[in-house]
PDB file of C-alpha atoms in Angstrom:
ATOM      1  CA  MET A 286      18.522 -28.926  -4.822  1.00 45.00           C
ATOM      2  CA  ALA A 287      16.227 -30.831  -7.112  1.00 50.00           C
ATOM      3  CA  GLY A 288      12.884 -30.436  -8.721  1.00 62.00           C
ATOM      4  CA  ASP A 289      10.498 -33.082  -9.963  1.00 93.00           C
ATOM      5  CA  VAL A 290      11.537 -36.581 -11.058  1.00 95.00           C
ATOM      6  CA  VAL A 291      12.527 -36.563 -14.731  1.00 96.00           C
ATOM      7  CA  LEU A 292      13.967 -40.062 -15.155  1.00 97.00           C
ATOM      8  CA  GLU A 293      12.526 -43.022 -13.296  1.00 97.00           C
ATOM      9  CA  THR A 294      12.829 -46.793 -13.363  1.00 97.00           C
ATOM     10  CA  GLU A 295      10.630 -49.394 -11.722  1.00 97.00           C
ATOM     11  CA  GLY A 296      11.792 -52.976 -11.255  1.00 97.00           C
ATOM     12  CA  LEU A 297      14.487 -52.609 -13.901  1.00 97.00           C
ATOM     13  CA  THR A 298      16.031 -56.025 -14.531  1.00 97.00           C
ATOM     14  CA  LYS A 299      18.490 -57.411 -17.084  1.00 97.00           C
ATOM     15  CA  GLU A 300      19.375 -61.083 -17.382  1.00 96.00           C
ATOM     16  CA  PHE A 301      22.027 -62.630 -19.614  1.00 94.00           C
ATOM     17  CA  ARG A 302      21.364 -66.349 -20.071  1.00 89.00           C
ATOM     18  CA  GLY A 303      20.399 -66.817 -16.449  1.00 87.00           C
ATOM     19  CA  PHE A 304      22.878 -64.315 -14.988  1.00 93.00           C
ATOM     20  CA  VAL A 305      21.087 -61.356 -13.407  1.00 95.00           C
ATOM     21  CA  ALA A 306      23.240 -58.289 -14.063  1.00 96.00           C
ATOM     22  CA  VAL A 307      20.649 -55.722 -12.919  1.00 97.00           C
ATOM     23  CA  ASN A 308      18.053 -56.853 -10.430  1.00 96.00           C
ATOM     24  CA  ASP A 309      14.837 -54.953  -9.658  1.00 97.00           C
ATOM     25  CA  VAL A 310      16.409 -51.480  -9.692  1.00 97.00           C
ATOM     26  CA  SER A 311      14.111 -48.566  -8.945  1.00 96.00           C
ATOM     27  CA  LEU A 312      15.796 -45.231  -9.599  1.00 96.00           C
ATOM     28  CA  ARG A 313      14.579 -41.638  -9.488  1.00 96.00           C
ATOM     29  CA  VAL A 314      16.619 -38.800 -10.913  1.00 97.00           C
ATOM     30  CA  HIS A 315      15.427 -35.291 -10.041  1.00 96.00           C
ATOM     31  CA  ARG A 316      15.506 -32.314 -12.360  1.00 94.00           C
ATOM     32  CA  GLY A 317      18.616 -30.181 -11.888  1.00 94.00           C
ATOM     33  CA  ALA A 318      20.477 -32.771  -9.801  1.00 95.00           C
ATOM     34  CA  ILE A 319      23.817 -34.453 -10.328  1.00 96.00           C
ATOM     35  CA  HIS A 320      23.095 -38.121  -9.593  1.00 97.00           C
ATOM     36  CA  ALA A 321      25.924 -40.669  -9.434  1.00 96.00           C
ATOM     37  CA  LEU A 322      25.803 -44.444  -9.885  1.00 95.00           C
ATOM     38  CA  ILE A 323      28.668 -46.140  -8.044  1.00 93.00           C
ATOM     39  CA  GLY A 324      29.544 -49.641  -6.919  1.00 90.00           C
ATOM     40  CA  PRO A 325      32.278 -52.282  -6.815  1.00 87.00           C
ATOM     41  CA  ASN A 326      33.381 -54.204  -9.893  1.00 84.00           C
ATOM     42  CA  GLY A 327      30.521 -56.293 -11.262  1.00 87.00           C
ATOM     43  CA  ALA A 328      27.889 -54.243  -9.448  1.00 91.00           C
ATOM     44  CA  GLY A 329      25.856 -53.660 -12.620  1.00 92.00           C
ATOM     45  CA  LYS A 330      26.604 -49.957 -13.084  1.00 92.00           C
ATOM     46  CA  THR A 331      27.477 -50.090 -16.763  1.00 90.00           C
ATOM     47  CA  THR A 332      24.625 -52.466 -17.566  1.00 94.00           C
ATOM     48  CA  CYS A 333      22.186 -50.177 -15.764  1.00 94.00           C
ATOM     49  CA  PHE A 334      23.564 -47.179 -17.619  1.00 90.00           C
ATOM     50  CA  ASN A 335      23.232 -48.981 -20.959  1.00 92.00           C
ATOM     51  CA  LEU A 336      19.634 -49.852 -20.119  1.00 95.00           C
ATOM     52  CA  LEU A 337      18.814 -46.236 -19.325  1.00 94.00           C
ATOM     53  CA  THR A 338      20.371 -45.005 -22.559  1.00 90.00           C
ATOM     54  CA  LYS A 339      18.706 -47.793 -24.565  1.00 91.00           C
ATOM     55  CA  PHE A 340      21.867 -49.585 -25.699  1.00 91.00           C
ATOM     56  CA  LEU A 341      20.395 -52.658 -23.990  1.00 95.00           C
ATOM     57  CA  GLU A 342      16.789 -53.836 -23.699  1.00 95.00           C
ATOM     58  CA  PRO A 343      15.571 -54.723 -20.193  1.00 97.00           C
ATOM     59  CA  THR A 344      14.324 -58.206 -19.376  1.00 96.00           C
ATOM     60  CA  ARG A 345      11.710 -56.697 -17.079  1.00 96.00           C
ATOM     61  CA  GLY A 346      10.767 -53.323 -15.660  1.00 97.00           C
ATOM     62  CA  THR A 347      10.022 -49.860 -17.013  1.00 97.00           C
ATOM     63  CA  ILE A 348      11.938 -46.675 -17.788  1.00 98.00           C
ATOM     64  CA  THR A 349      10.095 -43.359 -17.796  1.00 97.00           C
ATOM     65  CA  TRP A 350      11.404 -39.998 -19.048  1.00 96.00           C
ATOM     66  CA  GLN A 351       9.356 -36.935 -18.065  1.00 94.00           C
ATOM     67  CA  GLY A 352       6.269 -39.101 -17.691  1.00 93.00           C
ATOM     68  CA  ARG A 353       6.742 -40.906 -21.014  1.00 95.00           C
ATOM     69  CA  ASP A 354       7.434 -44.640 -21.129  1.00 97.00           C
ATOM     70  CA  ILE A 355      10.691 -45.109 -23.078  1.00 96.00           C
ATOM     71  CA  THR A 356      11.304 -48.744 -22.125  1.00 96.00           C
ATOM     72  CA  ARG A 357      11.252 -49.904 -25.754  1.00 94.00           C
ATOM     73  CA  ALA A 358      12.572 -46.742 -27.387  1.00 94.00           C
ATOM     74  CA  LYS A 359      15.729 -46.758 -29.507  1.00 93.00           C
ATOM     75  CA  PRO A 360      18.930 -44.860 -28.593  1.00 90.00           C
ATOM     76  CA  ALA A 361      18.402 -42.272 -31.347  1.00 87.00           C
ATOM     77  CA  GLU A 362      14.839 -41.670 -30.156  1.00 91.00           C
ATOM     78  CA  VAL A 363      15.834 -40.960 -26.564  1.00 91.00           C
ATOM     79  CA  ALA A 364      18.649 -38.702 -27.781  1.00 86.00           C
ATOM     80  CA  ARG A 365      16.073 -36.665 -29.708  1.00 86.00           C
ATOM     81  CA  MET A 366      14.013 -36.468 -26.512  1.00 90.00           C
ATOM     82  CA  GLY A 367      16.958 -34.779 -24.762  1.00 89.00           C
ATOM     83  CA  LEU A 368      18.837 -37.668 -23.090  1.00 90.00           C
ATOM     84  CA  VAL A 369      22.371 -37.595 -24.502  1.00 88.00           C
ATOM     85  CA  ARG A 370      25.235 -39.759 -23.297  1.00 85.00           C
ATOM     86  CA  SER A 371      29.002 -39.780 -23.401  1.00 78.00           C
ATOM     87  CA  PHE A 372      31.114 -42.930 -23.354  1.00 65.00           C
ATOM     88  CA  GLN A 373      34.039 -44.301 -21.319  1.00 54.00           C
ATOM     89  CA  ILE A 374      36.260 -44.190 -24.404  1.00 53.00           C
ATOM     90  CA  SER A 375      36.457 -40.719 -25.886  1.00 60.00           C
ATOM     91  CA  ALA A 376      34.456 -40.650 -29.119  1.00 69.00           C
ATOM     92  CA  VAL A 377      35.848 -37.947 -31.408  1.00 83.00           C
ATOM     93  CA  PHE A 378      36.759 -37.772 -35.093  1.00 89.00           C
ATOM     94  CA  PRO A 379      40.564 -37.818 -34.743  1.00 92.00           C
ATOM     95  CA  HIS A 380      41.395 -36.379 -38.167  1.00 93.00           C
ATOM     96  CA  LEU A 381      38.956 -33.468 -37.910  1.00 93.00           C
ATOM     97  CA  THR A 382      39.915 -30.353 -36.004  1.00 95.00           C
ATOM     98  CA  VAL A 383      38.431 -29.582 -32.625  1.00 96.00           C
ATOM     99  CA  LEU A 384      36.183 -26.935 -34.205  1.00 95.00           C
ATOM    100  CA  GLU A 385      35.065 -29.323 -36.947  1.00 92.00           C
ATOM    101  CA  ASN A 386      34.123 -31.981 -34.390  1.00 92.00           C
ATOM    102  CA  VAL A 387      31.739 -29.597 -32.647  1.00 93.00           C
ATOM    103  CA  ARG A 388      30.441 -28.335 -35.974  1.00 90.00           C
ATOM    104  CA  VAL A 389      29.521 -31.878 -37.008  1.00 87.00           C
ATOM    105  CA  ALA A 390      27.470 -32.249 -33.808  1.00 86.00           C
ATOM    106  CA  LEU A 391      25.746 -28.918 -34.431  1.00 88.00           C
ATOM    107  CA  GLN A 392      24.477 -30.110 -37.813  1.00 82.00           C
ATOM    108  CA  ARG A 393      21.782 -31.955 -35.910  1.00 67.00           C
ATOM    109  CA  ALA A 394      20.034 -28.561 -35.598  1.00 50.00           C
ATOM    110  CA  ARG A 395      19.500 -28.644 -39.375  1.00 56.00           C
ATOM    111  CA  GLY A 396      17.350 -31.744 -39.008  1.00 55.00           C
ATOM    112  CA  SER A 397      19.288 -33.710 -41.622  1.00 49.00           C
ATOM    113  CA  SER A 398      22.275 -36.019 -41.890  1.00 51.00           C
ATOM    114  CA  TYR A 399      25.880 -35.128 -41.160  1.00 50.00           C
ATOM    115  CA  ASP A 400      26.997 -33.704 -44.504  1.00 53.00           C
ATOM    116  CA  PHE A 401      30.789 -33.961 -44.557  1.00 51.00           C
ATOM    117  CA  TRP A 402      30.694 -33.129 -48.285  1.00 47.00           C
ATOM    118  CA  ARG A 403      29.011 -29.752 -47.798  1.00 52.00           C
ATOM    119  CA  SER A 404      30.977 -26.658 -48.748  1.00 50.00           C
ATOM    120  CA  GLU A 405      32.984 -24.781 -46.147  1.00 57.00           C
ATOM    121  CA  ARG A 406      30.737 -21.775 -46.710  1.00 58.00           C
ATOM    122  CA  VAL A 407      27.608 -23.753 -45.777  1.00 59.00           C
ATOM    123  CA  LEU A 408      29.160 -25.437 -42.757  1.00 63.00           C
ATOM    124  CA  SER A 409      30.836 -22.284 -41.442  1.00 74.00           C
ATOM    125  CA  ARG A 410      27.477 -20.927 -40.288  1.00 80.00           C
ATOM    126  CA  PHE A 411      27.900 -23.230 -37.294  1.00 87.00           C
ATOM    127  CA  ASP A 412      31.253 -21.727 -36.329  1.00 91.00           C
ATOM    128  CA  ASP A 413      30.014 -19.048 -33.926  1.00 92.00           C
ATOM    129  CA  ARG A 414      28.033 -21.519 -31.825  1.00 92.00           C
ATOM    130  CA  ALA A 415      30.854 -24.068 -32.027  1.00 94.00           C
ATOM    131  CA  ARG A 416      33.291 -21.478 -30.684  1.00 95.00           C
ATOM    132  CA  GLU A 417      30.904 -20.635 -27.841  1.00 93.00           C
ATOM    133  CA  LEU A 418      30.828 -24.300 -26.839  1.00 92.00           C
ATOM    134  CA  LEU A 419      34.600 -24.570 -27.058  1.00 94.00           C
ATOM    135  CA  ALA A 420      34.898 -21.538 -24.803  1.00 91.00           C
ATOM    136  CA  ASP A 421      32.547 -23.219 -22.318  1.00 85.00           C
ATOM    137  CA  VAL A 422      34.896 -26.187 -22.036  1.00 86.00           C
ATOM    138  CA  HIS A 423      38.108 -24.092 -22.209  1.00 87.00           C
ATOM    139  CA  LEU A 424      39.215 -25.431 -25.599  1.00 93.00           C
ATOM    140  CA  SER A 425      39.237 -22.201 -27.617  1.00 95.00           C
ATOM    141  CA  GLU A 426      42.992 -22.244 -28.100  1.00 96.00           C
ATOM    142  CA  TYR A 427      42.778 -25.768 -29.560  1.00 96.00           C
ATOM    143  CA  GLU A 428      40.127 -25.143 -32.231  1.00 96.00           C
ATOM    144  CA  ALA A 429      42.480 -25.733 -35.180  1.00 97.00           C
ATOM    145  CA  VAL A 430      44.167 -28.802 -33.658  1.00 97.00           C
ATOM    146  CA  PRO A 431      43.251 -32.258 -35.031  1.00 96.00           C
ATOM    147  CA  ALA A 432      41.247 -33.920 -32.265  1.00 95.00           C
ATOM    148  CA  GLY A 433      43.450 -36.993 -32.317  1.00 93.00           C
ATOM    149  CA  LEU A 434      46.411 -34.901 -31.137  1.00 95.00           C
ATOM    150  CA  LEU A 435      44.691 -33.610 -27.999  1.00 93.00           C
ATOM    151  CA  PRO A 436      45.804 -34.829 -24.578  1.00 88.00           C
ATOM    152  CA  TYR A 437      43.368 -37.350 -23.128  1.00 84.00           C
ATOM    153  CA  GLY A 438      41.697 -34.962 -20.695  1.00 83.00           C
ATOM    154  CA  ARG A 439      41.135 -32.399 -23.466  1.00 88.00           C
ATOM    155  CA  LYS A 440      39.564 -35.095 -25.640  1.00 88.00           C
ATOM    156  CA  ARG A 441      37.048 -35.759 -22.863  1.00 85.00           C
ATOM    157  CA  ALA A 442      36.323 -32.032 -22.676  1.00 87.00           C
ATOM    158  CA  LEU A 443      35.776 -32.017 -26.461  1.00 91.00           C
ATOM    159  CA  GLU A 444      33.393 -34.930 -26.151  1.00 89.00           C
ATOM    160  CA  ILE A 445      31.395 -33.001 -23.570  1.00 87.00           C
ATOM    161  CA  ALA A 446      31.314 -30.007 -25.937  1.00 89.00           C
ATOM    162  CA  THR A 447      29.934 -32.182 -28.752  1.00 90.00           C
ATOM    163  CA  THR A 448      27.401 -33.616 -26.313  1.00 87.00           C
ATOM    164  CA  LEU A 449      26.320 -30.098 -25.316  1.00 87.00           C
ATOM    165  CA  ALA A 450      25.951 -29.235 -29.011  1.00 87.00           C
ATOM    166  CA  LEU A 451      22.951 -31.572 -29.055  1.00 85.00           C
ATOM    167  CA  GLU A 452      21.283 -29.320 -26.465  1.00 84.00           C
ATOM    168  CA  PRO A 453      20.469 -32.106 -23.991  1.00 88.00           C
ATOM    169  CA  GLU A 454      18.051 -31.703 -21.144  1.00 90.00           C
ATOM    170  CA  MET A 455      19.904 -34.498 -19.384  1.00 93.00           C
ATOM    171  CA  LEU A 456      23.549 -35.472 -19.687  1.00 92.00           C
ATOM    172  CA  LEU A 457      24.521 -39.079 -19.052  1.00 92.00           C
ATOM    173  CA  LEU A 458      28.263 -39.247 -18.404  1.00 91.00           C
ATOM    174  CA  ASP A 459      29.959 -42.636 -18.437  1.00 87.00           C
ATOM    175  CA  GLU A 460      33.060 -42.435 -16.217  1.00 86.00           C
ATOM    176  CA  PRO A 461      33.989 -38.898 -17.266  1.00 86.00           C
ATOM    177  CA  THR A 462      37.338 -38.955 -15.412  1.00 85.00           C
ATOM    178  CA  ALA A 463      38.433 -42.533 -16.229  1.00 81.00           C
ATOM    179  CA  GLY A 464      42.138 -42.823 -16.984  1.00 78.00           C
ATOM    180  CA  MET A 465      42.911 -39.187 -16.274  1.00 80.00           C
ATOM    181  CA  THR A 466      45.779 -37.571 -14.450  1.00 82.00           C
ATOM    182  CA  HIS A 467      45.014 -35.631 -11.276  1.00 85.00           C
ATOM    183  CA  GLU A 468      45.258 -32.360 -13.210  1.00 83.00           C
ATOM    184  CA  ASP A 469      42.862 -33.566 -15.910  1.00 81.00           C
ATOM    185  CA  VAL A 470      40.399 -34.764 -13.261  1.00 86.00           C
ATOM    186  CA  GLU A 471      40.372 -31.279 -11.739  1.00 86.00           C
ATOM    187  CA  HIS A 472      39.685 -29.749 -15.171  1.00 83.00           C
ATOM    188  CA  VAL A 473      36.753 -32.086 -15.857  1.00 84.00           C
ATOM    189  CA  VAL A 474      35.244 -31.627 -12.388  1.00 89.00           C
ATOM    190  CA  ALA A 475      35.378 -27.851 -12.869  1.00 89.00           C
ATOM    191  CA  LEU A 476      33.825 -28.283 -16.316  1.00 86.00           C
ATOM    192  CA  ILE A 477      30.920 -30.357 -14.984  1.00 90.00           C
ATOM    193  CA  ARG A 478      30.288 -27.715 -12.328  1.00 90.00           C
ATOM    194  CA  ARG A 479      30.175 -25.020 -15.025  1.00 87.00           C
ATOM    195  CA  ILE A 480      27.791 -26.857 -17.357  1.00 86.00           C
ATOM    196  CA  ARG A 481      25.354 -28.158 -14.742  1.00 88.00           C
ATOM    197  CA  ALA A 482      23.260 -24.966 -14.676  1.00 85.00           C
ATOM    198  CA  GLY A 483      19.845 -25.747 -16.092  1.00 84.00           C
ATOM    199  CA  ARG A 484      20.709 -29.403 -16.712  1.00 90.00           C
ATOM    200  CA  THR A 485      20.286 -32.764 -15.040  1.00 95.00           C
ATOM    201  CA  ILE A 486      23.343 -35.031 -14.956  1.00 95.00           C
ATOM    202  CA  LEU A 487      23.516 -38.765 -14.322  1.00 96.00           C
ATOM    203  CA  MET A 488      26.994 -40.239 -14.190  1.00 94.00           C
ATOM    204  CA  VAL A 489      28.778 -43.507 -13.594  1.00 92.00           C
ATOM    205  CA  GLU A 490      32.046 -42.622 -11.882  1.00 88.00           C
ATOM    206  CA  HIS A 491      34.910 -44.575 -10.277  1.00 82.00           C
ATOM    207  CA  ASN A 492      36.596 -41.746  -8.454  1.00 85.00           C
ATOM    208  CA  LEU A 493      34.964 -41.294  -5.045  1.00 86.00           C
ATOM    209  CA  SER A 494      36.517 -37.866  -4.514  1.00 88.00           C
ATOM    210  CA  VAL A 495      34.805 -36.731  -7.725  1.00 92.00           C
ATOM    211  CA  VAL A 496      31.525 -38.261  -6.581  1.00 93.00           C
ATOM    212  CA  SER A 497      31.709 -36.635  -3.159  1.00 92.00           C
ATOM    213  CA  GLY A 498      32.515 -33.217  -4.629  1.00 92.00           C
ATOM    214  CA  LEU A 499      29.883 -33.164  -7.353  1.00 94.00           C
ATOM    215  CA  SER A 500      26.910 -35.341  -6.527  1.00 95.00           C
ATOM    216  CA  ASP A 501      23.639 -34.350  -4.925  1.00 95.00           C
ATOM    217  CA  THR A 502      22.442 -37.958  -4.804  1.00 96.00           C
ATOM    218  CA  ILE A 503      24.373 -41.222  -4.965  1.00 96.00           C
ATOM    219  CA  THR A 504      22.946 -44.644  -5.736  1.00 96.00           C
ATOM    220  CA  VAL A 505      25.191 -47.535  -4.684  1.00 94.00           C
ATOM    221  CA  LEU A 506      24.792 -50.764  -6.627  1.00 94.00           C
ATOM    222  CA  THR A 507      26.129 -54.156  -5.653  1.00 93.00           C
ATOM    223  CA  ARG A 508      25.483 -57.466  -7.397  1.00 92.00           C
ATOM    224  CA  GLY A 509      22.919 -55.767  -9.585  1.00 94.00           C
ATOM    225  CA  HIS A 510      20.666 -54.305  -6.917  1.00 94.00           C
ATOM    226  CA  VAL A 511      20.465 -51.027  -5.007  1.00 95.00           C
ATOM    227  CA  LEU A 512      22.410 -51.240  -1.767  1.00 94.00           C
ATOM    228  CA  ALA A 513      21.988 -47.651  -0.567  1.00 94.00           C
ATOM    229  CA  GLU A 514      21.007 -44.191  -1.740  1.00 95.00           C
ATOM    230  CA  GLY A 515      21.407 -40.667  -0.431  1.00 95.00           C
ATOM    231  CA  ASP A 516      23.965 -37.899  -0.268  1.00 94.00           C
ATOM    232  CA  TYR A 517      27.641 -38.707   0.167  1.00 93.00           C
ATOM    233  CA  ALA A 518      27.601 -38.391   3.952  1.00 93.00           C
ATOM    234  CA  THR A 519      24.698 -40.834   4.166  1.00 94.00           C
ATOM    235  CA  VAL A 520      26.038 -43.536   1.865  1.00 93.00           C
ATOM    236  CA  SER A 521      29.636 -43.303   3.098  1.00 90.00           C
ATOM    237  CA  ALA A 522      28.449 -43.890   6.664  1.00 91.00           C
ATOM    238  CA  ASN A 523      26.399 -46.951   5.681  1.00 92.00           C
ATOM    239  CA  PRO A 524      28.106 -50.099   7.068  1.00 91.00           C
ATOM    240  CA  GLU A 525      26.880 -52.204   4.122  1.00 90.00           C
ATOM    241  CA  VAL A 526      28.469 -49.758   1.702  1.00 90.00           C
ATOM    242  CA  ARG A 527      31.707 -49.846   3.686  1.00 86.00           C
ATOM    243  CA  ALA A 528      31.656 -53.644   3.562  1.00 86.00           C
ATOM    244  CA  ALA A 529      31.050 -53.601  -0.199  1.00 81.00           C
ATOM    245  CA  TYR A 530      34.165 -51.465  -0.659  1.00 73.00           C
ATOM    246  CA  LEU A 531      36.305 -53.244   1.907  1.00 54.00           C
ATOM    247  CA  GLY A 532      39.843 -53.427   0.616  1.00 42.00           C
ATOM    248  CA  SER A 533      39.141 -50.982  -2.232  1.00 46.00           C
ATOM    249  CA  GLU A 534      40.357 -47.411  -2.264  1.00 41.00           C
ATOM    250  CA  GLU A 535      37.941 -46.292  -4.935  1.00 42.00           C
ATOM    251  CA  ALA A 536      34.688 -47.269  -6.532  1.00 38.00           C
ATOM    252  CA  ALA A 537      35.151 -49.748  -9.354  1.00 36.00           C
TER     253      ALA A 537
END
């Protein structure tokens, strides 16, 4: 399954005015794996995810990416290092077309700012690669559609395409199937399977059927600390995990 450890935390802790949201979390994500963070409501999943992607600063502990300490790095810095995240709420430019959204993301390759004012001729050099990415996520037929008009599941697919445009070594997916219909969930699960080749994926996910079908390793959080870790068969058989989810049909 997995190669060496690429993302690691030691004693990761986040306190908010005396409330400990993440408590002494040690996490190891292996190269090429799909690693899921799950847990009941209030378990600390989102806080942990925000710490890893540098949208929050830890109170204590360290975060290491490919042997480099990134504990105090900024979000833009870690993105340039190859850790790129998506968000729970789809983040697209609603008035730009699907193709234009991916093209904006591809401008990063130029090493300069996002130049919306540039001529169509200059920006069109990104079209071939943008269309390749749209094909990867099965959005080719929507390239001329304003992103705001896409069904919700297609918007999430577009967001993944724009994330892939940044050529990440590691994808961090925040609840990629949240709020989706059953059909949309199936599309996104198939998409994640297609794009995993050569990449490492860490995801926070509510849907346990998605987690069981995709994940190589699962870390279960409760009350801010690690309750269990292993493959789905291991964690689902753990009586403490069962107790944590008692009365709940899905991870929250």
